[in-house]
Coordinates of C-alpha atoms in Angstrom, one line a residue:
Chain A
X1255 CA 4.4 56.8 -1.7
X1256 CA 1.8 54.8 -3.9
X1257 CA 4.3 52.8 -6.2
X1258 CA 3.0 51.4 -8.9
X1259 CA 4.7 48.2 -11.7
X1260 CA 4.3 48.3 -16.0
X1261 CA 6.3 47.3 -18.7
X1262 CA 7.3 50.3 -19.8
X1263 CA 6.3 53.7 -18.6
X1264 CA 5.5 56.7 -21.8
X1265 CA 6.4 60.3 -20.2
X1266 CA 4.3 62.5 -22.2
X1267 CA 0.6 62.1 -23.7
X1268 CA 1.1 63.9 -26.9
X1269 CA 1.2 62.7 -30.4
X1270 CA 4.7 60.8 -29.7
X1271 CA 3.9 59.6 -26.7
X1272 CA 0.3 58.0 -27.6
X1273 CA 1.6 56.7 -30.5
X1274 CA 4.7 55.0 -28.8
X1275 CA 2.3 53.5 -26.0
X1276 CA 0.0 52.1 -28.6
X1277 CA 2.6 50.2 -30.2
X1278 CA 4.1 48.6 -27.0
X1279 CA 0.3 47.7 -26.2
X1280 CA 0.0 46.1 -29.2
X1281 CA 2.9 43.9 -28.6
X1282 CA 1.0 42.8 -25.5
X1283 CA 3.5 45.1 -23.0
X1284 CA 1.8 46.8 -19.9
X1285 CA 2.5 50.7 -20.1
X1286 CA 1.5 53.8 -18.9
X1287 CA 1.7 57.5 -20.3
X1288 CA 1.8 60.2 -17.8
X1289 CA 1.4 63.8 -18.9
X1290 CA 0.8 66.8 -16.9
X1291 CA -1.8 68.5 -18.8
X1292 CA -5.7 67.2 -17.8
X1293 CA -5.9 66.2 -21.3
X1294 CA -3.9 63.7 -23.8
X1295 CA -2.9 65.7 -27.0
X1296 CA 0.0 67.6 -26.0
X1297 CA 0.3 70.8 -28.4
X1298 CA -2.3 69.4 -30.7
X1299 CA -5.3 70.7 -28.5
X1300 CA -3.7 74.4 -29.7
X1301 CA -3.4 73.7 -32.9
X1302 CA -7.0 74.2 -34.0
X1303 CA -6.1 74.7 -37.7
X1304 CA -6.1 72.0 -40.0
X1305 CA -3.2 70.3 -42.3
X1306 CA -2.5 67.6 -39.9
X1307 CA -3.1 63.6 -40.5
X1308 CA -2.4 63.3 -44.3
X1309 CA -0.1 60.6 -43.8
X1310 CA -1.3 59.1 -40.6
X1311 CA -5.0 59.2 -41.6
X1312 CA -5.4 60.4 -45.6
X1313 CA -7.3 63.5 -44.9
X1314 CA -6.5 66.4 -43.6
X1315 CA -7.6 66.8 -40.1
X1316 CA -7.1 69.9 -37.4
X1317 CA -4.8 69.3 -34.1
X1318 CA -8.0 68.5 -31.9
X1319 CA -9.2 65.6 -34.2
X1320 CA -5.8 64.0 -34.6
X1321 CA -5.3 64.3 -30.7
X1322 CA -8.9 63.2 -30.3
X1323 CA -8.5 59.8 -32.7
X1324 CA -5.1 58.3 -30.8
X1325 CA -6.9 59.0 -27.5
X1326 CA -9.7 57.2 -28.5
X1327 CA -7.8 54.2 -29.5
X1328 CA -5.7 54.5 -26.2
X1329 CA -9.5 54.6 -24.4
X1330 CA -9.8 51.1 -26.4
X1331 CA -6.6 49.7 -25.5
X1332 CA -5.5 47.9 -21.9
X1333 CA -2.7 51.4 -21.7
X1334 CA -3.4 53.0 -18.4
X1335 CA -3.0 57.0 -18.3
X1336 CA -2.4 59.7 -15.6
X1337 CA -2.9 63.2 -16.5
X1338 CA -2.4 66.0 -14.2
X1339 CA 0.5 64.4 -13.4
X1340 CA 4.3 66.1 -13.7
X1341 CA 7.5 63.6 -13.8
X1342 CA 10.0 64.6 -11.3
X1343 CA 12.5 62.6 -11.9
X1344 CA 13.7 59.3 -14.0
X1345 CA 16.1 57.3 -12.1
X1346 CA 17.7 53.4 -12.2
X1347 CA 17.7 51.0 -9.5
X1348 CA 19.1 47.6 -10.9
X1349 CA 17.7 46.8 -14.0
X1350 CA 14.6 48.8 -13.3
X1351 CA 13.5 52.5 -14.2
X1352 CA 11.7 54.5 -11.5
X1353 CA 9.3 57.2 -13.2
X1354 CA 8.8 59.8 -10.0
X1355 CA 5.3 62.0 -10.5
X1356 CA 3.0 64.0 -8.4
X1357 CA -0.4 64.9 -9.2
X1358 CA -3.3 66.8 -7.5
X1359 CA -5.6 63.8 -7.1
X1360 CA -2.8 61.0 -6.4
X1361 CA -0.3 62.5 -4.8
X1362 CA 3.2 61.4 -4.8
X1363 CA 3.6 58.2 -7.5
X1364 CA 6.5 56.3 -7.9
X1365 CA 6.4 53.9 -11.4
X1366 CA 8.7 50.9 -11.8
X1367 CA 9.4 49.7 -15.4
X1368 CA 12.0 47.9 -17.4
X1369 CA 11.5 50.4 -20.4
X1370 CA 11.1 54.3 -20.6
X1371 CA 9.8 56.1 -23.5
X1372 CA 10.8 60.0 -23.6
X1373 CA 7.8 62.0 -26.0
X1374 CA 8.5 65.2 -23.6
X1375 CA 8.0 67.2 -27.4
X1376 CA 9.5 70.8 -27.2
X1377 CA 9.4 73.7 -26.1
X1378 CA 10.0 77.4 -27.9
X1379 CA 12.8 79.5 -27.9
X1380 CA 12.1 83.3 -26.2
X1381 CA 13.0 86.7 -26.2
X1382 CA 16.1 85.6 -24.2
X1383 CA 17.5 83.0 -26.7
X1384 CA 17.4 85.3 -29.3
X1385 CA 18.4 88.4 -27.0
X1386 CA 16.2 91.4 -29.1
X1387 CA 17.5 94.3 -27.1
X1388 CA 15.3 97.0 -25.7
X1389 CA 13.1 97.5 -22.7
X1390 CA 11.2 94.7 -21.2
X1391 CA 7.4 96.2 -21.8
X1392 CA 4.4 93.6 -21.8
X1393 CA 3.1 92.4 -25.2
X1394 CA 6.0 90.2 -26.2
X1395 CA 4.8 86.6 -26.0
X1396 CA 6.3 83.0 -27.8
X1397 CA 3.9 82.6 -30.5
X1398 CA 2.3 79.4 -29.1
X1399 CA 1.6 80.8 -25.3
X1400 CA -0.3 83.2 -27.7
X1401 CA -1.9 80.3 -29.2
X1402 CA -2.9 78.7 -25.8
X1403 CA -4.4 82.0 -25.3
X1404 CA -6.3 82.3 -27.7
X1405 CA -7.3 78.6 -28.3
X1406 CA -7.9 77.6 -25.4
X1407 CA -8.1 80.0 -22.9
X1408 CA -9.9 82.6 -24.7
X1409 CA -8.2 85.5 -24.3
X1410 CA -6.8 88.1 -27.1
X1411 CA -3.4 88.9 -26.2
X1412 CA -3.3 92.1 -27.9
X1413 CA -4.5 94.2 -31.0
X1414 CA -1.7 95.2 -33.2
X1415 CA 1.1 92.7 -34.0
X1416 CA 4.5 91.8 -35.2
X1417 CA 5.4 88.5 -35.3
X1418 CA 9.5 88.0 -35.4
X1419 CA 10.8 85.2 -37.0
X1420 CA 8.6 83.1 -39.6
X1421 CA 8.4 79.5 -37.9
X1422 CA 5.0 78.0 -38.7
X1423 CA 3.4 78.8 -35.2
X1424 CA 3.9 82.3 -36.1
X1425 CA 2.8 81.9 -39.3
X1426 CA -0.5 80.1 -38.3
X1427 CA -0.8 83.2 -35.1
X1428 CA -0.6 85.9 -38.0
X1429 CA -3.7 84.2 -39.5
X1430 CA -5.5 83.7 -36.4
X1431 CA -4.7 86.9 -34.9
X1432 CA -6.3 88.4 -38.5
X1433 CA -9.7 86.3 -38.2
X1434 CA -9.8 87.1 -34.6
X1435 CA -10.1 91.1 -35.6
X1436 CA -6.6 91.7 -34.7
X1437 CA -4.1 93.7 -37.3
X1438 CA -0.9 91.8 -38.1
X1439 CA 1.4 94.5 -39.3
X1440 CA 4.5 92.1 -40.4
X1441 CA 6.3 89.3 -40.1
X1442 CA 10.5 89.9 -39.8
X1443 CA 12.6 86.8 -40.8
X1444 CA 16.8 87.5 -40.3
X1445 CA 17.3 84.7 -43.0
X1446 CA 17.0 85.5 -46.8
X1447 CA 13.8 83.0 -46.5
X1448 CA 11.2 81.6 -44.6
X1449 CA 11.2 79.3 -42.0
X1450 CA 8.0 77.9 -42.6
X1451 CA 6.1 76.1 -45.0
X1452 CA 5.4 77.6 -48.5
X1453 CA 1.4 76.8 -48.0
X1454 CA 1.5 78.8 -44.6
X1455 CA 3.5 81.7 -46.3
X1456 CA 0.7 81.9 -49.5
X1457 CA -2.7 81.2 -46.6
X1458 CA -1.6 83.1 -43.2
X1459 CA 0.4 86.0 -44.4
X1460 CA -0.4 86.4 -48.6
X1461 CA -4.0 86.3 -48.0
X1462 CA -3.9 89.2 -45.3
X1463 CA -1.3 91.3 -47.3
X1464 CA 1.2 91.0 -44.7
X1465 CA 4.3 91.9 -45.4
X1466 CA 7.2 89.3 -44.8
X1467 CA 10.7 91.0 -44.4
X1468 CA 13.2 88.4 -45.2
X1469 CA 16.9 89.0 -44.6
X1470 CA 15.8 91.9 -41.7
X1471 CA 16.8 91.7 -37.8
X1472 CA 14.6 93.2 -35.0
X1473 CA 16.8 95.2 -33.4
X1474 CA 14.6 96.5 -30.6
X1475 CA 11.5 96.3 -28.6
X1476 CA 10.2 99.7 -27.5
X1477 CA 7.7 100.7 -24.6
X1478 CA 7.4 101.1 -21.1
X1479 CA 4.7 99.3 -19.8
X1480 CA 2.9 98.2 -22.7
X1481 CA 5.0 97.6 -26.5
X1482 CA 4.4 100.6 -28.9
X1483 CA 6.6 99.0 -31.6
X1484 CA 9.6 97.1 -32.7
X1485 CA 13.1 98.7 -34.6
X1486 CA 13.9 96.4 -37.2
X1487 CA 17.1 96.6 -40.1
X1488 CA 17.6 95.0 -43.0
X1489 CA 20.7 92.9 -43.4
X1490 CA 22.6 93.2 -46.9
X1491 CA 25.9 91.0 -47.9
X1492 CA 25.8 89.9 -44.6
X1493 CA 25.9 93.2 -42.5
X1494 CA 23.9 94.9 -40.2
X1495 CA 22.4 98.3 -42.0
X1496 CA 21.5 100.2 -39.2
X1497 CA 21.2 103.3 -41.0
X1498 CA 18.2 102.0 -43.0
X1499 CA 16.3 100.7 -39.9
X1500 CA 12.8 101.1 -39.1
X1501 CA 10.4 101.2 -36.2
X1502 CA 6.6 99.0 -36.6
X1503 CA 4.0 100.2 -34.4
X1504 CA 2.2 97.6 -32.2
X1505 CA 1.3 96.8 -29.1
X1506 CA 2.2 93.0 -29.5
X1507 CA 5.5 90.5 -30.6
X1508 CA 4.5 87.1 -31.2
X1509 CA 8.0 85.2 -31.3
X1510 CA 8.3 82.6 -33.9
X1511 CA 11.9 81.5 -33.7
X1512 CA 12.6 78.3 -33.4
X1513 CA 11.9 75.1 -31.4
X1514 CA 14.5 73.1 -28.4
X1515 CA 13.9 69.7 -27.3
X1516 CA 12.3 69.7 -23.9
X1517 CA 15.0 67.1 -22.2
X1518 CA 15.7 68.5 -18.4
X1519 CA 14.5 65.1 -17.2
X1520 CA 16.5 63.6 -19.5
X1521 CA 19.6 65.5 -18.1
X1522 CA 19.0 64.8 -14.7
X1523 CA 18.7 60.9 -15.8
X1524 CA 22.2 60.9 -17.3
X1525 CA 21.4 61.0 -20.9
X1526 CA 23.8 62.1 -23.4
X1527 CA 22.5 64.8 -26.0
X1528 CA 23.3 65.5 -29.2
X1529 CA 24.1 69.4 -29.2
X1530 CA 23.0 69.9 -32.5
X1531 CA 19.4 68.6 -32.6
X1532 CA 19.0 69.7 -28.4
X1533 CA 17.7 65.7 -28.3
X1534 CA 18.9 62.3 -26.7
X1535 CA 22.1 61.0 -29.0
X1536 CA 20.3 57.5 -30.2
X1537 CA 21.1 54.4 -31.6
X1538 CA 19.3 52.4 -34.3
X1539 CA 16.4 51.7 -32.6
X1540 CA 15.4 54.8 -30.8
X1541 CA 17.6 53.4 -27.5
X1542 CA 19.2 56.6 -25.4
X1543 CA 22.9 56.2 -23.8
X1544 CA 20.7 54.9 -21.0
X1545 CA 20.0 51.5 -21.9
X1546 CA 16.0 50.5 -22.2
X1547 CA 15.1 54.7 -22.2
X1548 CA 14.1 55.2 -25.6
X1549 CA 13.3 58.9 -27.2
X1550 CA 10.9 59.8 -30.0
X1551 CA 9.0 63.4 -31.9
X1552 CA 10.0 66.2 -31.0
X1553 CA 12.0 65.5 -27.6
X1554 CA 14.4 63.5 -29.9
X1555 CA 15.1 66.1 -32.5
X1556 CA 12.3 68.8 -33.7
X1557 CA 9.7 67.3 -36.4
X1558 CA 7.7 69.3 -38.9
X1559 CA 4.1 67.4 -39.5
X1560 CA 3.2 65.6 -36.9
X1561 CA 2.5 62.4 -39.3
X1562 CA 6.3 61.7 -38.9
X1563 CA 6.3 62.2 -34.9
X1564 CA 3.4 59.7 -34.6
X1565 CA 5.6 57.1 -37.6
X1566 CA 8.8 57.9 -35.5
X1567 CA 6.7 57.2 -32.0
X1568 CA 5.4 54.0 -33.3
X1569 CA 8.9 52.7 -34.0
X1570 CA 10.1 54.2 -30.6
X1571 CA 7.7 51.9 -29.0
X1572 CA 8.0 48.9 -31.0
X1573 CA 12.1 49.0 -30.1
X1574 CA 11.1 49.4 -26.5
X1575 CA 9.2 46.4 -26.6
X1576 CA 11.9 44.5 -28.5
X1577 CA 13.9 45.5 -26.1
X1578 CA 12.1 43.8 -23.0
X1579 CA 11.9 40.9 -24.8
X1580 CA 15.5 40.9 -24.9
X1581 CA 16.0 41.8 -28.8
X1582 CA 19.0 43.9 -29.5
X1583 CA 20.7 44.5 -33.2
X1584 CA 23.9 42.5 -34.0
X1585 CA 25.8 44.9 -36.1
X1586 CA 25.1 48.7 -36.0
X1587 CA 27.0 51.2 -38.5
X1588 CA 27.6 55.0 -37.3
X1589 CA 26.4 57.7 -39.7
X1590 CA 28.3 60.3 -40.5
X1591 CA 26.4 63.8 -41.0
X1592 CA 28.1 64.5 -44.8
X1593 CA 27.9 67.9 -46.6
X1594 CA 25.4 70.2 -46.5
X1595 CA 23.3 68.6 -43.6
X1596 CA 22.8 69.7 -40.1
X1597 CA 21.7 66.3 -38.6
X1598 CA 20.4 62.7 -39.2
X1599 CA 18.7 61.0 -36.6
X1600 CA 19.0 58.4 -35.4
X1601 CA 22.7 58.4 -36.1
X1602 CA 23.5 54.8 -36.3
X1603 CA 21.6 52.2 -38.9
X1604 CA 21.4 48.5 -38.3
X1605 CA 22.3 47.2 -41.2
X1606 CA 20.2 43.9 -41.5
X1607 CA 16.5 45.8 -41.7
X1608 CA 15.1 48.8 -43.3
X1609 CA 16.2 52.0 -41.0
X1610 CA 13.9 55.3 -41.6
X1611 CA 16.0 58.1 -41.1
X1612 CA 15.3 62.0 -40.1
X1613 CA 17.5 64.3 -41.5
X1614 CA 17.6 68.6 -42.3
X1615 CA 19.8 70.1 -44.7
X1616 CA 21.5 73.6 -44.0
X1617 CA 21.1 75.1 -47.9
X1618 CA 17.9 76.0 -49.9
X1619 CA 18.6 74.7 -53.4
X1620 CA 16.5 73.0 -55.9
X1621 CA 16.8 70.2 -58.2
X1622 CA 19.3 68.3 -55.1
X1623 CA 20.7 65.0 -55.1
X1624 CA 20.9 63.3 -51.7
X1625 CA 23.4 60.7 -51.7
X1626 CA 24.4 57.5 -49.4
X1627 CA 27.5 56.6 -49.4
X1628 CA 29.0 53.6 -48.1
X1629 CA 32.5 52.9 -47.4
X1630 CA 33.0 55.8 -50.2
X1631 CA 30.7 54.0 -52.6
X1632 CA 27.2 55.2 -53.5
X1633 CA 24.3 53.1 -52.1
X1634 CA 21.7 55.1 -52.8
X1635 CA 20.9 58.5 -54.4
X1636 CA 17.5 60.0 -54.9
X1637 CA 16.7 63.5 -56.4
X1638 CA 14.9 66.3 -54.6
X1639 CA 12.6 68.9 -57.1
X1640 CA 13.1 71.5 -53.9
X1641 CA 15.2 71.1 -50.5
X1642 CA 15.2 73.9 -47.6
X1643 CA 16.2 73.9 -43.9
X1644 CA 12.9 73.9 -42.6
X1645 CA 11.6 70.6 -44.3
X1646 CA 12.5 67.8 -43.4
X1647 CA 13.9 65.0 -45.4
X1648 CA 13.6 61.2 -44.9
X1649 CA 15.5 58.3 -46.2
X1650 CA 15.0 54.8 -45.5
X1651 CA 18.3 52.4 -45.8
X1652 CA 18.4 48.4 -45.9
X1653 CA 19.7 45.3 -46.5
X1654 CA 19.8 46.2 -49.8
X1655 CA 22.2 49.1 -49.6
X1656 CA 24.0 48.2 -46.6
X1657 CA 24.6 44.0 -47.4
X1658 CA 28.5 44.8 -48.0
X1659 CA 28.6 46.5 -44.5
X1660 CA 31.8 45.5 -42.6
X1661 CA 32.0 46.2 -38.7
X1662 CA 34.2 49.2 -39.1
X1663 CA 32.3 50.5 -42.2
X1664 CA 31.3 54.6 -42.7
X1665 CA 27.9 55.5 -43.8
X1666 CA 28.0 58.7 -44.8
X1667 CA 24.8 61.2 -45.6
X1668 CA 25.4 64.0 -47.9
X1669 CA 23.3 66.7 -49.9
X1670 CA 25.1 68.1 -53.1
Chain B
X1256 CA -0.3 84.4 -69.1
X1257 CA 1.9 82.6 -66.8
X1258 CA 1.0 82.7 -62.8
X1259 CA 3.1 80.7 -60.1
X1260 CA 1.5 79.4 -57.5
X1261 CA 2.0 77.8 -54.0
X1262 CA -0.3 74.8 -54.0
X1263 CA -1.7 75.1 -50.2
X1264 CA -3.5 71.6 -50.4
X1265 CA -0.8 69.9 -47.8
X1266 CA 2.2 70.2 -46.3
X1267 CA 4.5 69.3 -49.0
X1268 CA 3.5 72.9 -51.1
X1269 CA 4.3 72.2 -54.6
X1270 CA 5.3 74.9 -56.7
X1271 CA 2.4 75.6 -59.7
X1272 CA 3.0 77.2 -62.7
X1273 CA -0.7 78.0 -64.6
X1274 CA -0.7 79.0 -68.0
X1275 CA -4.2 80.4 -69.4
X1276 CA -4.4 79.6 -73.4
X1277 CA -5.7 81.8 -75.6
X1278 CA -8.6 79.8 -75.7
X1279 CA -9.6 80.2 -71.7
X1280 CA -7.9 76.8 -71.1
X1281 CA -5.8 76.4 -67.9
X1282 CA -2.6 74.3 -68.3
X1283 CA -1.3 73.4 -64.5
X1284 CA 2.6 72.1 -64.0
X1285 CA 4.6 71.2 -61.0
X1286 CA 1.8 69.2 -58.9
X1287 CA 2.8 65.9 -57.6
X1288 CA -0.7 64.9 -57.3
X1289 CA -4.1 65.5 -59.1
X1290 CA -5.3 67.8 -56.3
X1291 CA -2.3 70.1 -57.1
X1292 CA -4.5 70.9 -60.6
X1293 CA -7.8 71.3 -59.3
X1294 CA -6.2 73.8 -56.2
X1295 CA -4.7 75.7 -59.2
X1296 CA -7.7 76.1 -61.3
X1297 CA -10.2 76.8 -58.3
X1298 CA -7.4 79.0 -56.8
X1299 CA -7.4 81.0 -59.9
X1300 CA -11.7 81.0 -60.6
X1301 CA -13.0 80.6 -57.2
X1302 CA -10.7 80.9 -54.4
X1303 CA -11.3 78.9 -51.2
X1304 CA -10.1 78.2 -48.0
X1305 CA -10.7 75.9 -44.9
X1306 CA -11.4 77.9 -41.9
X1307 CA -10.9 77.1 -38.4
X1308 CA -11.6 79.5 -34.9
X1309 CA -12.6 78.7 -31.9
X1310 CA -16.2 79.1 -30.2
X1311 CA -17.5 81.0 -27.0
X1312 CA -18.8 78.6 -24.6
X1313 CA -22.1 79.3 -23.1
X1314 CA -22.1 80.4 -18.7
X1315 CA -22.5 77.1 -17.3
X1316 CA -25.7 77.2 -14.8
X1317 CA -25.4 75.4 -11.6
X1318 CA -22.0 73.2 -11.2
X1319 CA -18.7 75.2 -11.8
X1320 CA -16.5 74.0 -14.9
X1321 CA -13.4 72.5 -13.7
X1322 CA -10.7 75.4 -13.9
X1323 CA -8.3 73.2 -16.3
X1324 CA -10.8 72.5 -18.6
X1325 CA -11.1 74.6 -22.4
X1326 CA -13.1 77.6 -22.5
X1327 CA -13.1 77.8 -26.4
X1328 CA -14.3 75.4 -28.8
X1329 CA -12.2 74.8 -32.1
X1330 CA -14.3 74.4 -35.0
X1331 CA -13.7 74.2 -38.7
X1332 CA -15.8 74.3 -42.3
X1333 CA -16.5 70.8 -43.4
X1334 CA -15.2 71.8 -46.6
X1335 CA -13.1 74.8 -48.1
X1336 CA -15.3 77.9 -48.0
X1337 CA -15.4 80.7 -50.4
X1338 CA -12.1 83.2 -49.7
X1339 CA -14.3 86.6 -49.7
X1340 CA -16.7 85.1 -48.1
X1341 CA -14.7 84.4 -44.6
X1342 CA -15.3 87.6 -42.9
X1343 CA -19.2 87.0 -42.9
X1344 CA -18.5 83.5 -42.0
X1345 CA -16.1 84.6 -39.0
X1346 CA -18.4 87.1 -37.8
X1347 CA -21.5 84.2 -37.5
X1348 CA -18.9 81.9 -35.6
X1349 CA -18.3 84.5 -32.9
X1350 CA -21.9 84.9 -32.5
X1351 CA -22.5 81.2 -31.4
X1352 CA -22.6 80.5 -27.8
X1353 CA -22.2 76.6 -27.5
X1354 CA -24.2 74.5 -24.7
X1355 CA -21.8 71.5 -23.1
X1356 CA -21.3 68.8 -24.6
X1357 CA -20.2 69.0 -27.7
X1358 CA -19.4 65.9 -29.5
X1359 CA -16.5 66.1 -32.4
X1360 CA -18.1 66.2 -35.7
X1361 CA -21.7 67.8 -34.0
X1362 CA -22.7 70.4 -36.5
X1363 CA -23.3 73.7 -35.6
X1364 CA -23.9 75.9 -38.7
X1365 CA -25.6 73.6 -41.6
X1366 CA -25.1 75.1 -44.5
X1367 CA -23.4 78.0 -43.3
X1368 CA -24.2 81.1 -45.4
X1369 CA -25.8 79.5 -48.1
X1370 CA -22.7 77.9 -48.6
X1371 CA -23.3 74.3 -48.8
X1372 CA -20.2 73.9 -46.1
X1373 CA -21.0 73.1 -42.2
X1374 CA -19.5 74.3 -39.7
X1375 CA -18.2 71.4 -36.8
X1376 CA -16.8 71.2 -33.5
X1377 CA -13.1 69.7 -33.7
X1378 CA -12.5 68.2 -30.2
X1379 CA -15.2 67.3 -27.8
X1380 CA -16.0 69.3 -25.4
X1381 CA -17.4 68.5 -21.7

């Protein structure tokens, strides 16, 4: 087997992954990025509307562009890529990481590095996770295979649709299902509110007078070969109300209900997951339980704009490069996950630079104050016009709030 | 008149709250950024939207495409295009049948409709 030697080795060419490898290359490290899709981009190359970049770039850019700009700077850079080319397996010999692949055109490839960057992104959840009962007709697909279909393959997956759940993916299928002639006959959330951004609620479903049913379950898919509809109920106080259920014609269910982390190679290398978030459990610089395999976007815990995967990535890969040169924090503090929010990543801060932190809150609620508390005492509070589950909030914590830190200190996170 | 709005400008989707005086005037609240008042007043007069499809790629004569590669193009209006406008515009996309390459940025509608907006490849295309 060809075997080949880098600093660190990037599994994944997406957004996290190009962004992580650029920063190692610009700390002078030797790295590669392996993906197993022909091109670098990951998702992005789907995602042909527009809205990402705001941050990253200052304009508003579509999926294809933003993909299209990192890969032109990795064409620039000394990072060397293989595409077409699955990872197997991540395993440790010594001090070393050994990054198995295959590809079509090279074969069998074995990489040795010091560092590992995990940018594997996510996959969706299905009809399984979510277990709609009824018979198992064709029609239902995960609303981005339908996007791959349609994007990039070309194909229109069906005619008359009902997208369950109201994740952005679906959201941005309902609208290009409508402009590719298609009718999109609802969209059925089982929480009292969306799970997607307010702009894709008013310009994919508003604009095409779907109706959104919030707080109603799809109790069934009907059909024998083909779909011919979907049973759905409205939930009231809490309960089921079969009685006042429903059926939707259609021949197609785009699912839109949620997101995992993609980290089977990140089981089989012995890495410790967080079973909230699905992702690696990390310390303050990005570093899994394995020492010197780092995690970033969407494999580490499931992002909303890109922008923050790529800011996330970048730090990934500046750790990772800290970390071969032997650079490790003195002091890290443990954060604990306070009222009101589901997770914070990472979940330990080193207190003697600034620490970004990820975070999502379980409750919709405006006019919120997001508190920091150390050892009890408040180190930082900052107030939020509007917080809900499916935004993300960021915080970044430093010298200046955690100075008093002792080694057995608690920093806790809350939402009130 | 009061009318709430969802500003669709970016991701963050402030909540707008227009009030039309007596006098025609348009008071906008609850941006966080100047574009937040212009979406709400255009919104209101003029709606418009950016819109992005894909492109039919034309039969490739001689060599055979590789089987991985794309066989749509993603495009997208340079600039927001008028709302009732979009079906017309949608309809002249699907039309277009695209000769490889296509460079990101090439323009492929000038001036689409009348509009004053170009229509351009996203992602480059071999």
């Amino acid at each position: 087997m060809r075997e080949l030697r880098y600093d660190a080795v990037v599994v994944g060419g997406g957004a996290a992954g190009m962004a992580a490898a650029l920063a190692l290359d610009s700390r002078g490290k030797s790295c590669a990025v392996v993906d197993r899709e022909p091109s670098l981009g990951g998702i992005l190359l789907q995602c042909v509307h527009n809205g990402f970049g705001l941050i990253e770039f200052d304009e508003e850019l579509t999926g294809p562009e933003f993909a299209e700009r990192f890969a032109a700077r990795l064409a620039d850079s000394r990072i060397a890529t293989f595409l077409g080319a699955t990872v197997l397996e991540i395993a440790e010999e010594g001090e070393e990481k050994l990054v198995f692949c295959v590809s079509p055109s090279l074969g069998g490839l074995r990489i040795r590095a010091r560092a590992v960057v995990l940018a594997m992104g996510c996959r969706e959840r299905n009809r399984g996770n979510i277990r709609i009962p009824g018979t198992r007709p064709a029609g239902v697909y995960t609303a981005g295979l339908a996007q791959r279909l349609v994007n990039i393959e070309g194909y229109v997956p069906g005619k008359d649709v009902v997208v369950v759940g109201s994740g952005d993916i679906g959201l941005i299928m309902a609208r290009r299902m409508s402009w590719i002639g298609c009718k999109v006959h609802a969209a059925v959330e089982i929480l009292p509110y969306p799970s997607g951004l307010a702009r894709n609620i008013v310009q994919c479903l508003r604009d095409f007078s779907i109706p959104l049913y919030l707080s109603h379950l799809t109790t069934s898919v009907y059909g024998r070969d083909r779909v011919e509809g979907v049973e759905v109920a409205p939930i009231e106080d809490g309960a089921l109300q079969p009685e006042k259920s429903f059926r939707i014609p259609c021949d197609t269910v785009l699912l839109s209900v949620g997101l995992v982390p993609e980290n089977e190679l990140s089981k089989g290398a012995g890495i410790e997951l967080n079973p909230t978030t699905g992702g690696p459990i990390v310390d303050s610089t990005l570093m899994t339980s394995r020492g010197g395999i780092f995690a970033c976007g969407n494999v580490l815990h499931v992002h909303d704009l890109v922008d923050y995967v790529a800011e996330e990535a970048r730090r990934a890969g500046l750790f990772a490069a800290d970390w071969l040169e032997g650079r490790r924090p003195r002091k890290e503090l443990r954060v604990k996950v306070g009222p009101n929010l589901r997770y914070v990543a990472p979940g330990k801060v080193d207190p003697s630079r600034e620490n970004k932190l990820y975070m999502r809150t379980m409750i919709v609620k405006n006019e919120a104050l997001f508190e920091a508390r150390l050892d009890n005492a408040v180190v930082k509070s900052v107030k939020k016009a509007h917080i809900q589950p499916s935004e993300m909030l960021s915080l970044s914590l430093g010298p200046a709030e955690l100075e008093r830190a002792r080694p057995d200190s608690m920093l806790e996170l809350s939402i009130q | 008149m009061k009318e709430e709005l969802t500003c669709i400008t970016c991701p963050l989707g402030c909540r707008l709250v227009a009030e039309r005086g007596e006098d025609g005037s348009l008071a906008v609240s609850g941006n966080r950024c100047p574009r937040g008042a212009a979406y709400a007043r255009e919104e209101l007069l003029a709606p418009k939207r950016v819109v992005t499809a894909t492109c039919r790629i034309a039969p490739a004569s001689g060599t055979r495409r590789d089987e991985a590669a794309p066989r749509r193009v993603p495009v997208k209006t340079s600039a927001p295009f008028p709302k009732e406008r979009v079906p017309e515009l949608l309809a002249e996309i699907y039309r277009l049948e695209l000769a490889l390459p296509v460079a990101r940025g090439a323009v492929l509608l000038a001036d689409a409709l009348g509009s004053g907006v170009d229509l351009v490849a996203t992602r480059s295309v071999e």
